Short mmCIF file of C-alpha atoms in Angstrom, two decimals:
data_model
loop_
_atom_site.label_atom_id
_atom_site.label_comp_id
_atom_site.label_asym_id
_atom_site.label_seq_id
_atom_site.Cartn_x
_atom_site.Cartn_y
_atom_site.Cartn_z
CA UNK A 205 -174.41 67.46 -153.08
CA UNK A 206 -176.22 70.43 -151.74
CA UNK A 207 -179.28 68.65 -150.60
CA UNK A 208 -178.67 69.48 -146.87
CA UNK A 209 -179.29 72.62 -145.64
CA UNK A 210 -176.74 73.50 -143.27
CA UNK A 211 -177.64 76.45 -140.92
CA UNK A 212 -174.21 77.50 -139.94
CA UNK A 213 -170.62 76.61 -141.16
CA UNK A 214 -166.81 77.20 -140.40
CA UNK A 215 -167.38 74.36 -138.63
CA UNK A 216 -163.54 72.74 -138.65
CA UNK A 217 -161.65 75.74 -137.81
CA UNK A 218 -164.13 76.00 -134.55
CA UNK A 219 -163.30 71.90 -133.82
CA UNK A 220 -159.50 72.14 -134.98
CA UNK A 221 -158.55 73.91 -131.78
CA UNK A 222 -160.12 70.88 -129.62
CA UNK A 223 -157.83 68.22 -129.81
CA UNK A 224 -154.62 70.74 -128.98
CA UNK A 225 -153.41 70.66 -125.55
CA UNK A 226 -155.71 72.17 -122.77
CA UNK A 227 -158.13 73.86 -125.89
CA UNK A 228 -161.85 74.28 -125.34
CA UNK A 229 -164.24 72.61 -127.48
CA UNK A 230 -165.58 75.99 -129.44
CA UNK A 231 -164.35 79.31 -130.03
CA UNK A 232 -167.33 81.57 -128.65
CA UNK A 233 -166.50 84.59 -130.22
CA UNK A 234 -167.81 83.11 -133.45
CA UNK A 235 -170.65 81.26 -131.50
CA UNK A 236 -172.59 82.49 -134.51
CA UNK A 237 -170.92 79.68 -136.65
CA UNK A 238 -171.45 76.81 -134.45
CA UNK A 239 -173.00 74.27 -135.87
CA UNK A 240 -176.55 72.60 -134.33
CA UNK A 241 -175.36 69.75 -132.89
CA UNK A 242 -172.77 71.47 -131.11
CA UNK A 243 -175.67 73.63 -129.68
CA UNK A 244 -177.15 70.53 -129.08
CA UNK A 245 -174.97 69.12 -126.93
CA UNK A 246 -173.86 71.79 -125.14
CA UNK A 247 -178.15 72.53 -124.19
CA UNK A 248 -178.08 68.29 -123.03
CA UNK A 249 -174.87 69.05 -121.16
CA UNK A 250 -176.26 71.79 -119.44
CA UNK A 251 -179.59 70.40 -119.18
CA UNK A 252 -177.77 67.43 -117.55
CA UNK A 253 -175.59 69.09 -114.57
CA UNK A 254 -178.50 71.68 -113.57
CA UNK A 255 -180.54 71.29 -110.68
CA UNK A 256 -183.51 73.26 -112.07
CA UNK A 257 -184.98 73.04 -115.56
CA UNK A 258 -183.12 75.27 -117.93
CA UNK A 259 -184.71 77.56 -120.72
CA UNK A 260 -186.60 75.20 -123.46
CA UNK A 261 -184.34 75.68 -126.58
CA UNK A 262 -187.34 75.61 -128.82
CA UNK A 263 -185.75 76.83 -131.96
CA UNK A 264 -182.88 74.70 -131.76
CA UNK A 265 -185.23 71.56 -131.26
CA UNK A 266 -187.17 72.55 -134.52
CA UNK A 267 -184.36 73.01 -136.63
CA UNK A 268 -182.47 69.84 -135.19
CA UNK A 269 -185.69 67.80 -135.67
CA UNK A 270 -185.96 68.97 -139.46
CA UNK A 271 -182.75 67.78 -140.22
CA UNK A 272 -182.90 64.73 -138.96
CA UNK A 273 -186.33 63.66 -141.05
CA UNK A 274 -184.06 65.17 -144.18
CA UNK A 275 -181.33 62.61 -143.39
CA UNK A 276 -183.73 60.00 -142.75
CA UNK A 277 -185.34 60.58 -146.13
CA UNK A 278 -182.21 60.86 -147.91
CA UNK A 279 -181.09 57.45 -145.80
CA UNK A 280 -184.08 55.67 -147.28
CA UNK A 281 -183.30 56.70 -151.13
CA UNK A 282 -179.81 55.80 -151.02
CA UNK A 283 -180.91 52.61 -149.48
CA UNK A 284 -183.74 52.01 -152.63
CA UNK A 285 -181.04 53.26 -155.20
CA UNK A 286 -178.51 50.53 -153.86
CA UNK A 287 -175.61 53.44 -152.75
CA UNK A 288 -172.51 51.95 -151.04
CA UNK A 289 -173.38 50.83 -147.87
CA UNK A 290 -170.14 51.99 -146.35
CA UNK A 291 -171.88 55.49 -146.69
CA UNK A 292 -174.74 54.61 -145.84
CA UNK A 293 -174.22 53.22 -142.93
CA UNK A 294 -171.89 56.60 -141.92
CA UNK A 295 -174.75 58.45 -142.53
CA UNK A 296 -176.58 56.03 -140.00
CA UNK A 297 -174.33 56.63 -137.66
CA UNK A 298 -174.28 60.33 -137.41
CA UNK A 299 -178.19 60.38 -137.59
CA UNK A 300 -178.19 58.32 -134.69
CA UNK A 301 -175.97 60.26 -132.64
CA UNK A 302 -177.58 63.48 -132.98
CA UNK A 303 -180.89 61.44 -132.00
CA UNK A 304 -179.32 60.40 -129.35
CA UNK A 305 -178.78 64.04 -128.13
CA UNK A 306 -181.89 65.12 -128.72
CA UNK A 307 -183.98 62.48 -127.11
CA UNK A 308 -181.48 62.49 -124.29
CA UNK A 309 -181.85 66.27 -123.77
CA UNK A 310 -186.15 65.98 -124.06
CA UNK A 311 -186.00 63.02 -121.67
CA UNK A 312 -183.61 65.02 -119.01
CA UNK A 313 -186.40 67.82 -119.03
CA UNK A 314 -188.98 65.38 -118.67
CA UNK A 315 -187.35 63.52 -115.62
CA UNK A 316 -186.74 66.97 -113.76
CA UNK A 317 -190.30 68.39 -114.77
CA UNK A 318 -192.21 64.72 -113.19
CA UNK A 319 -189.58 65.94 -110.20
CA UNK A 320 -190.72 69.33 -109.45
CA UNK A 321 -194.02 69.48 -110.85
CA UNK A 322 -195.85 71.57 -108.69
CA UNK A 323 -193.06 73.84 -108.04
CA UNK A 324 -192.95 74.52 -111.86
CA UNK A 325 -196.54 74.85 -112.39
CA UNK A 326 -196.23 77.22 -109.04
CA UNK A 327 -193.51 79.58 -110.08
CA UNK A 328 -193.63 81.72 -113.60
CA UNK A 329 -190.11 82.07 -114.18
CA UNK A 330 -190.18 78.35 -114.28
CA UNK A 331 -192.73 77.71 -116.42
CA UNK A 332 -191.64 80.45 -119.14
CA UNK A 333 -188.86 77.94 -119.46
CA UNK A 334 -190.93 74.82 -120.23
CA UNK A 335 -192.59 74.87 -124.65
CA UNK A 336 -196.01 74.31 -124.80
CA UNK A 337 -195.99 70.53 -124.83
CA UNK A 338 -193.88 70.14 -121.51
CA UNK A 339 -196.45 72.67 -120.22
CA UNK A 340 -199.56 70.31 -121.02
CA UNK A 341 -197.33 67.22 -119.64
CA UNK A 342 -196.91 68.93 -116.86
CA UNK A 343 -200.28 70.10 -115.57
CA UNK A 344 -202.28 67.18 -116.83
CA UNK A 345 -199.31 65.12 -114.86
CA UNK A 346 -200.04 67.41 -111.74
CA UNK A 347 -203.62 66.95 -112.02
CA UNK A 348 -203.84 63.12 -111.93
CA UNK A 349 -201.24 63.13 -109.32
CA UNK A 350 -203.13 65.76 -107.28
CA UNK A 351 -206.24 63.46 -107.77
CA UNK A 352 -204.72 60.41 -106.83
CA UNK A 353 -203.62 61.51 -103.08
CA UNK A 354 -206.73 62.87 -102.50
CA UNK A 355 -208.71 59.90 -103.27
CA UNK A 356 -206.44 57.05 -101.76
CA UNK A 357 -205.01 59.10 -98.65
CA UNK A 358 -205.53 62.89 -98.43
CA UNK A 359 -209.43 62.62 -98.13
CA UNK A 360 -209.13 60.54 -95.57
CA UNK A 361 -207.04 62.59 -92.92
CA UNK A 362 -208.31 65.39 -90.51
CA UNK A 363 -209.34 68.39 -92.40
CA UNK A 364 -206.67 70.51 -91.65
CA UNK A 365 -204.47 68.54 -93.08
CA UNK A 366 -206.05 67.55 -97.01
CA UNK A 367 -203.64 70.00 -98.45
CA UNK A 368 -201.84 68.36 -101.36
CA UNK A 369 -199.44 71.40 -101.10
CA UNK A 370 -199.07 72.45 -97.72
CA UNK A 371 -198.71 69.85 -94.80
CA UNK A 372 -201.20 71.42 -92.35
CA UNK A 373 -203.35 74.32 -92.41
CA UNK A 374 -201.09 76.09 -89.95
CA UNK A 375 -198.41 75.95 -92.85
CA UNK A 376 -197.91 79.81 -93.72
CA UNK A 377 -195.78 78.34 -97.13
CA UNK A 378 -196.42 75.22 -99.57
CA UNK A 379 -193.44 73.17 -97.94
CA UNK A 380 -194.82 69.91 -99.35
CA UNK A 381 -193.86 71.33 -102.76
CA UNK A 382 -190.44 69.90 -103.33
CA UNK A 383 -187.58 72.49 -104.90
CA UNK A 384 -184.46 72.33 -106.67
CA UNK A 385 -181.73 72.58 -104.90
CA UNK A 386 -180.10 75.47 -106.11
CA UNK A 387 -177.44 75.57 -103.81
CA UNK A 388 -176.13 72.41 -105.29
CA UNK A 389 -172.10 72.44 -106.61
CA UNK A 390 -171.52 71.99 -110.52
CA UNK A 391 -168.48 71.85 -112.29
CA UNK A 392 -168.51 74.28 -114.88
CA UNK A 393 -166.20 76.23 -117.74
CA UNK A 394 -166.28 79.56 -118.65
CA UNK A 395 -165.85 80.90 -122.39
CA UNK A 396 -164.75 84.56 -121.54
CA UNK A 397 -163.38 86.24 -118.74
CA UNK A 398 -166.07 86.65 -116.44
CA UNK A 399 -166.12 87.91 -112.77
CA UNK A 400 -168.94 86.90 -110.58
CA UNK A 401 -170.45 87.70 -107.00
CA UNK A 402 -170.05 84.90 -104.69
CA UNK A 403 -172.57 85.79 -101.87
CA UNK A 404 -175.98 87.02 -102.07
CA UNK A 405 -177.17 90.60 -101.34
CA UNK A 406 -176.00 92.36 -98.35
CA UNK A 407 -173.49 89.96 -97.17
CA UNK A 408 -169.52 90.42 -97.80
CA UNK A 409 -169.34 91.03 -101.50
CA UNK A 410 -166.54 88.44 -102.67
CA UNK A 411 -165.89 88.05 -105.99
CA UNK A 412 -163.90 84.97 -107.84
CA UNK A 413 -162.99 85.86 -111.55
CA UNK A 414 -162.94 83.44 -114.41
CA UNK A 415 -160.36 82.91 -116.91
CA UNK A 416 -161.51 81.77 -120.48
CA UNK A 417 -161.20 77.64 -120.24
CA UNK A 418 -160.96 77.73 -116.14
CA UNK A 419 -162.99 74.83 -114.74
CA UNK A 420 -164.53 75.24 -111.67
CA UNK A 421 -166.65 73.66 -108.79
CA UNK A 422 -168.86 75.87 -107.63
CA UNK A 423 -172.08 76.63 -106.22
CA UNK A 424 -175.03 76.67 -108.79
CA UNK A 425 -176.57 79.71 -107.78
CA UNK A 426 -173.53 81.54 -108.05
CA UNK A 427 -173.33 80.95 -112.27
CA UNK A 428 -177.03 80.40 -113.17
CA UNK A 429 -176.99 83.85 -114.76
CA UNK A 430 -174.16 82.94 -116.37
CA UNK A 431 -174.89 80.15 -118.09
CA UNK A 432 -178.63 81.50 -119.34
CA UNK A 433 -176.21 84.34 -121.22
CA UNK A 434 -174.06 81.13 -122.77
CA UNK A 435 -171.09 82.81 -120.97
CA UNK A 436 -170.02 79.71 -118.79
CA UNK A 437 -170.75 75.90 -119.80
CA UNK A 438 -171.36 72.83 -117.43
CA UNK A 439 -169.24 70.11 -117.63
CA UNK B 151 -183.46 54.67 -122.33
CA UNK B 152 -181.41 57.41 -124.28
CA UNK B 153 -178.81 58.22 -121.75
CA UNK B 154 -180.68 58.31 -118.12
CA UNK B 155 -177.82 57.56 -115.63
CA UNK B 156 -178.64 57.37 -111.85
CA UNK B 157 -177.38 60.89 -110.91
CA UNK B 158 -176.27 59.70 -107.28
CA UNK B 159 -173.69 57.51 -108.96
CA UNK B 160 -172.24 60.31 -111.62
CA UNK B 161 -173.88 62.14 -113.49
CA UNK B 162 -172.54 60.87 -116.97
CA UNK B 163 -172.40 57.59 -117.68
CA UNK B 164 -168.49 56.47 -118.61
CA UNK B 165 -170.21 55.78 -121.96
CA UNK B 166 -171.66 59.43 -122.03
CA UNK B 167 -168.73 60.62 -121.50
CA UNK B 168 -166.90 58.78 -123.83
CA UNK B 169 -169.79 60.05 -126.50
CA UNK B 170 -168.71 63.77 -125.90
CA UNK B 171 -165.20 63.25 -126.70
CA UNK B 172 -166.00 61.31 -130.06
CA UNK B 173 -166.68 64.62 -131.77
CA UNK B 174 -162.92 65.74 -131.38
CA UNK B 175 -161.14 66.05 -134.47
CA UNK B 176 -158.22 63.73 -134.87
CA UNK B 177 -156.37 63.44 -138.15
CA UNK B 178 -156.64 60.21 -140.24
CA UNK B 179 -154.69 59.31 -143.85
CA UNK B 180 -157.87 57.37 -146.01
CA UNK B 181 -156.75 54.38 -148.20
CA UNK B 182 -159.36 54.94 -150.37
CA UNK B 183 -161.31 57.57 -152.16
CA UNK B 184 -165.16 58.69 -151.20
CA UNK B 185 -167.18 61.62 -151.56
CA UNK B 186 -167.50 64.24 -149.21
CA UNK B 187 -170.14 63.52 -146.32
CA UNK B 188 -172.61 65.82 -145.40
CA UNK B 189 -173.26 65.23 -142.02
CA UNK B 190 -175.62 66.61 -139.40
CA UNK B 191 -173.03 67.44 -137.63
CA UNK B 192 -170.61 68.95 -140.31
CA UNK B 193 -169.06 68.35 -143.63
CA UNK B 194 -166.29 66.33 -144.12
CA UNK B 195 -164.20 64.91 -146.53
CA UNK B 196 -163.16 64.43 -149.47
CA UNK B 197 -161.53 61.30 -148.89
CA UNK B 198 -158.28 60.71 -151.60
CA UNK B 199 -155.89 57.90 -150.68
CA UNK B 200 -153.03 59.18 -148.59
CA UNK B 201 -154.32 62.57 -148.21
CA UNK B 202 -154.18 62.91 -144.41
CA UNK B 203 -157.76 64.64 -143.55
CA UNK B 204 -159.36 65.62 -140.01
CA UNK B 205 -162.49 64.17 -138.97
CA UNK B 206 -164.58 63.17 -135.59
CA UNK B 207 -163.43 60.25 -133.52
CA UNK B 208 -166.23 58.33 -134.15
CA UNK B 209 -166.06 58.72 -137.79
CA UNK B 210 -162.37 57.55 -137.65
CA UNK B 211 -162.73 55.06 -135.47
CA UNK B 212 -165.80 53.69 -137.83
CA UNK B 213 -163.53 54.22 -140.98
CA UNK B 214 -160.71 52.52 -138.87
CA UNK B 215 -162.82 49.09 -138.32
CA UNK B 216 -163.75 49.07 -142.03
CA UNK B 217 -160.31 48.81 -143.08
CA UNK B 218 -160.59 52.43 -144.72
CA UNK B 219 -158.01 54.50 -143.08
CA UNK B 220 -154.82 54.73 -140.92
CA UNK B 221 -154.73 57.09 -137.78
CA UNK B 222 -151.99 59.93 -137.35
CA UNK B 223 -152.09 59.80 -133.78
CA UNK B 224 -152.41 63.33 -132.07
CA UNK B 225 -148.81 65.18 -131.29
CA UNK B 226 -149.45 65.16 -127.28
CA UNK B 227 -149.27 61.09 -127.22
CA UNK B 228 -145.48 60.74 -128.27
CA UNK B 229 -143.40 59.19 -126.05
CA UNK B 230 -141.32 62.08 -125.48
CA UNK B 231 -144.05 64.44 -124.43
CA UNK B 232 -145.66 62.03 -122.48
CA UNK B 233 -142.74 61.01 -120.22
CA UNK B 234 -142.27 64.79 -119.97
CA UNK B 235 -146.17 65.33 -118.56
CA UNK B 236 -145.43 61.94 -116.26
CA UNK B 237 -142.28 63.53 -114.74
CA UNK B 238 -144.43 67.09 -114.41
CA UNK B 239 -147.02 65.11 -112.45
CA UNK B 240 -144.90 63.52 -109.65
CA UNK B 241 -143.34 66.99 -109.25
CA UNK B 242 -146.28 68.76 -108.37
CA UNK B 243 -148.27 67.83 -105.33
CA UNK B 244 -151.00 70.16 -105.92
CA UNK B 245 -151.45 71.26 -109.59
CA UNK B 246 -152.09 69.56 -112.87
CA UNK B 247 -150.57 69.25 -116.24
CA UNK B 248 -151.69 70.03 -119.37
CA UNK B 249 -153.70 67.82 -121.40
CA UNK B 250 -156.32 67.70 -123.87
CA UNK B 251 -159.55 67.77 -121.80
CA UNK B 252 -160.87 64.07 -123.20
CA UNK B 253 -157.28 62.50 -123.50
CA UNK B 254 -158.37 59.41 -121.48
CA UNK B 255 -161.43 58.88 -124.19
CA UNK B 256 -158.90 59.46 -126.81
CA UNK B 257 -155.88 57.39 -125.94
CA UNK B 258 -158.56 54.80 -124.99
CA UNK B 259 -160.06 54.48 -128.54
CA UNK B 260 -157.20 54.88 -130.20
CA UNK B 261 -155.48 51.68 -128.25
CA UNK B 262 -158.80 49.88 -128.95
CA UNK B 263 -159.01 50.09 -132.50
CA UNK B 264 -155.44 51.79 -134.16
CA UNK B 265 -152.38 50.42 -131.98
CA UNK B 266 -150.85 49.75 -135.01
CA UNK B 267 -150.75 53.05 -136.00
CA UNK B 268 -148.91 54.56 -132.93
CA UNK B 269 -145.38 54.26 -132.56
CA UNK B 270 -144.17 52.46 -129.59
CA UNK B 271 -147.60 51.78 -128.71
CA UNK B 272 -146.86 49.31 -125.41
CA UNK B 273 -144.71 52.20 -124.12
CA UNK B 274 -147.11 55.05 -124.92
CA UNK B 275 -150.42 53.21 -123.48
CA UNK B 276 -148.44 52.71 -119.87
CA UNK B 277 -147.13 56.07 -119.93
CA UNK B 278 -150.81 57.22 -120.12
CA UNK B 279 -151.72 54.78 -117.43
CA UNK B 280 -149.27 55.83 -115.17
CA UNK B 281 -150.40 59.41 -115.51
CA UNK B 282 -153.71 58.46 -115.43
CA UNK B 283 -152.63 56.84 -111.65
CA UNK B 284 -150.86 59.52 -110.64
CA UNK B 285 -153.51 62.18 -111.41
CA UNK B 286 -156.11 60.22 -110.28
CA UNK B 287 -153.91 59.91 -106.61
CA UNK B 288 -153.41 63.56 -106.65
CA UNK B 289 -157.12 64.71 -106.89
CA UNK B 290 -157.90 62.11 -104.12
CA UNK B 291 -155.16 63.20 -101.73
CA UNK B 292 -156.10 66.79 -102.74
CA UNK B 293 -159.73 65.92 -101.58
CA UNK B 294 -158.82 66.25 -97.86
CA UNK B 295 -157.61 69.53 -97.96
CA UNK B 296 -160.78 71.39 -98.97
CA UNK B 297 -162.02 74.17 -97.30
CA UNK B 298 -165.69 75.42 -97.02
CA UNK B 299 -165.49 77.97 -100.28
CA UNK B 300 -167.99 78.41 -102.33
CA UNK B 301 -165.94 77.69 -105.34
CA UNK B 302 -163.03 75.79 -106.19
CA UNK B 303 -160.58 76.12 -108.98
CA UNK B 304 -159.58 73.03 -110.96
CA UNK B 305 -157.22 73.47 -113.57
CA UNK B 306 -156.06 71.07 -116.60
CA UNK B 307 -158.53 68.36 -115.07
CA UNK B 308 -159.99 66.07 -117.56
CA UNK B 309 -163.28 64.99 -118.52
CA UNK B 310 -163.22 61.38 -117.36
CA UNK B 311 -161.51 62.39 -113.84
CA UNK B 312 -163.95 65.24 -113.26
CA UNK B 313 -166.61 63.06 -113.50
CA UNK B 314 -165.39 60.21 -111.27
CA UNK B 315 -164.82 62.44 -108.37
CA UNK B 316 -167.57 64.98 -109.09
CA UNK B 317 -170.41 63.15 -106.72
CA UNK B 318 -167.92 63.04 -103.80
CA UNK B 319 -166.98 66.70 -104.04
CA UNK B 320 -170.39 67.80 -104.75
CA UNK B 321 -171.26 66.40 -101.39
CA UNK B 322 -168.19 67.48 -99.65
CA UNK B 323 -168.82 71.07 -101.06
CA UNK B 324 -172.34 70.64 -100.22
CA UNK B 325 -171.92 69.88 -96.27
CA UNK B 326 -169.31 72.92 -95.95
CA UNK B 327 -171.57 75.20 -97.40
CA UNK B 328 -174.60 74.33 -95.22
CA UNK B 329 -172.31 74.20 -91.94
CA UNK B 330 -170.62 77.89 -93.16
CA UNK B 331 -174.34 79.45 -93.67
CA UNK B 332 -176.01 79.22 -90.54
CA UNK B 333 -173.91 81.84 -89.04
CA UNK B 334 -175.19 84.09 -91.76
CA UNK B 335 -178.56 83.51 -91.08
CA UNK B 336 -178.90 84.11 -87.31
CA UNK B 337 -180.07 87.70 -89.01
CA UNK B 338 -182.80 86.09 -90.87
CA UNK B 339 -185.96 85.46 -89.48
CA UNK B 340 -187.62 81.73 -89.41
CA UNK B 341 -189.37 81.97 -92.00
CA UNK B 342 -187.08 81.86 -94.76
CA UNK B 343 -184.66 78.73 -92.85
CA UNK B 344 -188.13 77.15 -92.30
CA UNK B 345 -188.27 76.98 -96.19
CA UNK B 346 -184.92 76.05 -96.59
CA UNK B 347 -185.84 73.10 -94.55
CA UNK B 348 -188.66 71.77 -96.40
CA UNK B 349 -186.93 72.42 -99.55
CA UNK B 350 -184.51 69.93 -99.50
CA UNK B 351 -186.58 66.97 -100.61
CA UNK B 352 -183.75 65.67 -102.70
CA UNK B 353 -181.04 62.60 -102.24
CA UNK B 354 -181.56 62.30 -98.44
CA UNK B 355 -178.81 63.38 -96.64
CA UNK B 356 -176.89 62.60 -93.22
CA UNK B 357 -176.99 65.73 -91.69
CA UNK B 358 -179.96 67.83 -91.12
CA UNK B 359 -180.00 72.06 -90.94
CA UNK B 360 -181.60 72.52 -87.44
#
């Protein structure tokens, strides 16, 4: 058939290991070769279990967007030229499941952005990880929300205390600006053998190592740089 | 609303869950012959009568309820090995056996819509049940005996049962970790705990850092 253009293959050999005992889902060593929606999901699964908003996968978005308008032309022909609607109906079905995944993974961004708006607008590393549209949501969102408190309540208190940001003028920090919790506890599983600090700076320098396929609760902080390097998954 | 589950409950829905474990590859032996299919999500096929061939679970399960196809069920769910992974479990208090990570989505479908195709199919579903019990008892009894770490190893724990429990460790975790820290900030100055303070503006919790 040929009328699909599929990025990456080797697709089976990746999947075949999945349904053995105790496997992982993809071999990472040939992350190369996995196919979009497996990127996909694993961005919405990630996207899911974080407490902060992750880095916007904008070229995976693009390319998973572009496929599905190709399946939903090709859906529409066969439909016109009368194609067994066993197969069509297949075809349905996978269109609508990588849909799902997408939508699902913009709308999780969306929820957490409306959540910590003005912390994301406030710091840049958060707002490098937010595409352009997000970005607009997000300040024109800020703005009407900044305008609303100040007309029904903010205006109306003692000056020192108008601040949409900060609670009084004696605040020295913006601690009406909510932030993820980053000390939260995910469950996660790593793809290589990975060995990780498990206290900050300057305090007693534990480490706990990771096995390839180990699952793990632990504290969010501890793996965020792992999972930004695709090392370690969330479940 | 594509997939927004109220995160204080779990954070997948049982249906989400069940979603991520319909892209595992299980084997299935087509009746009937169809082109290859070029999904989004990979190619598969061709599809020759009795020619066993792997696809997704969702796929089979779709071909399954069309009358297209027979399921080979997956070599962990004979009776054998499963009354061997039962026995394991009661043995072991404290660690887990084994199993594909989404066997509860798997066995579940599979009992839905292909008990004909699996062997001794009323013995095989309540083996699976009664390890499903007896895992499920372990990570609950196992529960108690956490201490305040930062990180805790779970081996060989599936999908479905890492989700069910995963709000009540969370906030387990959570309250040893905040009770552990303070000592390590005595150092700090007020500042920084002052921000810690006003930064927890999510799910309200019992207890409040001083």
């Amino acid at each position: 058939m040929g009328i699909f253009k599929q990025r990456e293959r080797e697709i089976f050999d990746l999947m075949a290991s999945s349904s053995e005992v105790g496997g992982s889902s993809a071999d990472y060593e040939t992350m190369m070769s996995t196919s979009d929606v497996e990127l996909l999901k694993r961005a919405w699964r990630n996207e899911k279990a974080a407490p902060e908003i992750l880095q916007y996968e904008g070229a995976l978005v693009e390319r998973a967007k572009e496929q599905i308008e190709l399946v939903e032309e090709t859906i529409e022909d066969y439909v016109e030229n009368g194609k067994d609607p066993l197969l069509v109906s297949l075809y349905q079905m996978d269109l609508d499941r990588t849909q799902f995944l997408l939508r699902s993974y913009l709308r999780v961004r969306l929820v957490k952005i409306e959540k910590f708006m003005f912390h994301n607008l406030k710091s840049e590393e958060a707002e490098r990880r937010l595409s352009e549209q997000e970005r607009v949501f997000a300040t024109k969102c800020a703005d009407d929300l900044v305008k609303h408190f100040e007309e029904t309540v903010l205006l109306k208190l003692p000056e020192n205390y108008q601040s949409v940001l900060k609670q009084s003028q004696i605040s020295e920090v913006d601690d009406m600006v909510p932030q993820p919790h980053l000390d939260t506890f995910v469950v996660c599983r790593s793809n290589n053998f990975v060995s990780l600090n498990l206290y900050e700076e300057g305090e007693s320098p534990e480490t706990v190592e990771m096995e390839r396929g180990d699952l793990y609760f632990i504290r969010y902080k501890i793996v965020k740089g792992a999972i930004e390097s695709g090392q370690i998954d969330l479940i | 609303m594509a997939g927004q589950t109220d995160p204080h409950i779990s954070l997948f829905s049982p249906q989400e869950v069940e979603f991520m474990a319909e892209d595992e590859l299980v084997e299935i032996v087509p009746n009937m012959n169809m082109e290859q299919l070029n999904f989004i999500s990979g190619d598969f096929g061709l599809f020759i009568p009795q020619i066993p061939t792997k696809v997704p679970l969702w796929l089979a399960v779709a071909l399954k309820r069309r009358g297209k196809c027979s399921f080979r069920p997956p070599g962990w769910m004979s009776v054998d090995n499963l009354t061997q992974i039962l026995e394991a479990e009661r043995e072991s208090q404290s660690t887990f056996q084994a199993l594909p990570f989404s066997y509860v989505e798997i066995a579940r479908l599979l009992f839905d819509h292909a008990h004909d195709d699996i062997p001794d199919k009323y013995m095989v579903r309540s083996l699976v049940e009664d390890i499903r019990d007896v895992r499920l008892h372990k990570l609950e009894t196992n529960l108690g005996s956490f201490q305040g770490t930062s990180a805790v190893k779970i081996s060989n724990v599936s999908a479905m049962e890492v989700n069910i429990v995963r709000p009540f460790v969370r906030r387990a975790l959570e309250a040893f970790y905040k009770h552990d820290k303070p000592e390590a900030d005595v150092g700090r100055d007020t500042r920084s705990s002052r921000q810690q303070r006003e930064a927890n503006n999510e799910p309200r919790r019992p207890l409040r850092q001083r």
